[in-house]
Amino acid sequence: MVRLTLIYKRIGTLCILFCSVCTVSRAYADDDLTPPDRQTISVGEQRKFDYFYYEGIRLKNAGNFDASYEMFKHCLEIDSTSSVALFEISSAYIQLDQPEKAVSLLKKAVKYSPNNQEYRSTLASLLFNMEMFGEVVDEYEILIKAFPEKPELNYYLAESYTRMGEIGKAIDTYNALENGMGMHEAISMEKFRLYMSIEQPDSAFNELKMLVDKFPMEARHPIMIGDLYLQRDDTIQALNYYNQARKIDPESPYFPVSMANYYEKTGQRDAAKQQIREALTNERLDVNTKMGILARYIIQQQRSKQDNDGADTLFHTLLEQHPDESRLKLAYGEFLASQKKFDEARFQYQLVTESEPENINAWQQLLQLSLQTKDMDEVIRICNKCREIFPEAMEFRLYLGIAYYQQKKYQQAIETYLEGISFIPKENTGLISDFYGQIGDTYFRIKETGNAFEAYENALKYNDKNIAVLNNYAYYLSLLKRELTKAERMSAQCIKMDPENATYIDTYAWIFFVQGNYPLAKMYIEQALSKDKANNAELIDHYGDILYKSGEKEKAVEQWIKAKEAGKNSETLDRKISGKTYLEETEDELFNNMDEESSDTEP
């Protein structure tokens, strides 16, 4: 039996059509014209049909979609040409996101009730969403002829022509739409865009000029034309239209924005800044537009390497105007963080989390700031709080585990990851795999290698292409000199997936080193170093070991010294340098010198 969800899947405009319930009178209103192949049923069958149909509608209204679907199926068993039953079942398939089946049924519904506007409109809308524009055009042309009093149908036809690349026909259809509805800014702008796409700029600009003539007291239209001229670097024409707009409405909130662009284009930066200030203090301009203006201003300041004191002042101006606007506080916090004013940024984020505790974006930004400043106590506080507010937001559980790991609270980290797995939907196998990967890394850090490798195996069961797990698993096996063939295979898989990653190539080189294949080890470690942008001390130390075993002992010592200078602290490394000889690290050193940042991965 088909299982229907309780939540309708909304496909374009179809949600409006299917949220309404067909009344019986409407359902049968299209039967006066019966196609020749329409099935004829007896009076008794009609009574059964009516019972199942009415019961299907009742169940549908009650939200029992599975049962209503079965009722409409019974209707079709009685009369396979019933448009009302075909329509209702097609609606079920739309809910199940099976548009192909829905289209097939709707075409039959239209065939048997060709004069029903709802059926044909629904079919056209569904075909449009499936990008079957040739058929869409046919349906809308029929609808437009049948319902000339509905000029809005031309909009969908024009959009279909546009998507087909029939720009001339699209423009003609928009013209027909204007004949029925009158001149409208949205239609004129669409025609402008189409004319520009076929390189007819004169016709394009003429559309906008007609708008100016039609609405002479609307300042936005000449501003729009000025903006378009400015985009084409015609600053003279742009200024002419801006001045025209200023005469119409000198207080227009859009005018200073466009003039700021004009002054920037003509190299008048101080004048541009003044226009930006005027725009941000204009009470007629909405806060979203103001935030966009300010963001652009900040980017320009950064590009020109100018100080951001002006931006800080403008933020304060906006906050005075919109003290309750949380998005503005978050944007200001982000700006302060970029200036390394971390305490001030944290204050802005906390204002939002205190006033809007369910604003997950504010918590996320506060968390990222704490990670950036490596304040693990604050990370733990934030993540524990967010586990309560957003129990299904896995990033907070992941970072909580990472914070515990950084604080060497390994058992708490493992418990956090295990608890998190219980909240992850079973179908999200990638995230489950990542959590098991973190568990494996943590177990390995506390020398519980059996549990670590079991966790890695679980991770790969859920995602056998989890590249971080494959690499760590392979590397740790090589450190312990276990299952080297398996380690080699996993490491090769990593390089195949990401051939530019120096760490993955280093793992591959080290596995060959452990196997005693020094020529291949040297070839791959040199590849790794050529791709390493971080001067990784571990890679350099490995290079020294490989060079020593390859007979290049003096070069090996040079690399060991470089590894120490790059930040590696190891008693074994010191002894290798002083004794000018290769030494294996002890097991304790293998664990103590692990790169603890390996578990600090993004969710």
mmCIF file of C-alpha atoms in Angstrom, residues 475 479 506 510 534-545 559-577 582-586 589-595:
data_model
loop_
_atom_site.group_PDB
_atom_site.id
_atom_site.type_symbol
_atom_site.label_atom_id
_atom_site.label_comp_id
_atom_site.label_asym_id
_atom_site.label_seq_id
_atom_site.Cartn_x
_atom_site.Cartn_y
_atom_site.Cartn_z
ATOM 1 C CA TYR A 475 48.701 5.618 9.775
ATOM 2 C CA LEU A 479 52.917 3.096 13.664
ATOM 3 C CA ASP A 506 53.007 11.219 3.987
ATOM 4 C CA TRP A 510 55.494 6.026 5.938
ATOM 5 C CA ALA A 534 52.499 24.393 6.535
ATOM 6 C CA ASN A 535 56.143 23.327 7.081
ATOM 7 C CA ASN A 536 54.874 20.251 8.922
ATOM 8 C CA ALA A 537 57.557 19.077 11.366
ATOM 9 C CA GLU A 538 56.314 15.476 11.347
ATOM 10 C CA LEU A 539 56.689 15.220 7.573
ATOM 11 C CA ILE A 540 60.204 16.679 7.757
ATOM 12 C CA ASP A 541 61.188 14.210 10.496
ATOM 13 C CA HIS A 542 59.831 11.347 8.386
ATOM 14 C CA TYR A 543 61.893 12.594 5.444
ATOM 15 C CA GLY A 544 65.023 12.452 7.592
ATOM 16 C CA ASP A 545 64.262 8.865 8.654
ATOM 17 C CA GLN A 559 66.132 17.189 7.903
ATOM 18 C CA TRP A 560 66.009 16.181 11.576
ATOM 19 C CA ILE A 561 67.427 19.580 12.515
ATOM 20 C CA LYS A 562 64.777 21.235 10.288
ATOM 21 C CA ALA A 563 62.063 19.205 12.010
ATOM 22 C CA LYS A 564 63.226 20.447 15.411
ATOM 23 C CA GLU A 565 63.315 24.039 14.133
ATOM 24 C CA ALA A 566 59.782 23.547 12.754
ATOM 25 C CA GLY A 567 58.547 22.773 16.262
ATOM 26 C CA LYS A 568 58.837 19.042 16.909
ATOM 27 C CA ASN A 569 59.885 18.256 20.482
ATOM 28 C CA SER A 570 60.991 14.662 20.982
ATOM 29 C CA GLU A 571 63.772 13.048 23.007
ATOM 30 C CA THR A 572 64.243 10.549 20.214
ATOM 31 C CA LEU A 573 64.649 13.371 17.690
ATOM 32 C CA ASP A 574 67.260 15.014 19.910
ATOM 33 C CA ARG A 575 69.169 11.727 20.185
ATOM 34 C CA LYS A 576 68.977 11.228 16.402
ATOM 35 C CA ILE A 577 70.504 14.635 15.847
ATOM 36 C CA TYR A 582 68.242 6.689 13.095
ATOM 37 C CA LEU A 583 66.318 5.630 16.186
ATOM 38 C CA GLU A 584 62.759 4.381 16.492
ATOM 39 C CA GLU A 585 60.480 6.303 18.805
ATOM 40 C CA THR A 586 59.291 4.443 21.859
ATOM 41 C CA GLU A 589 56.618 8.817 22.419
ATOM 42 C CA LEU A 590 54.437 7.610 19.553
ATOM 43 C CA PHE A 591 51.385 8.456 21.622
ATOM 44 C CA ASN A 592 52.740 11.561 23.324
ATOM 45 C CA ASN A 593 53.906 13.119 20.065
ATOM 46 C CA MET A 594 50.644 12.529 18.249
ATOM 47 C CA ASP A 595 49.283 15.631 16.597
#
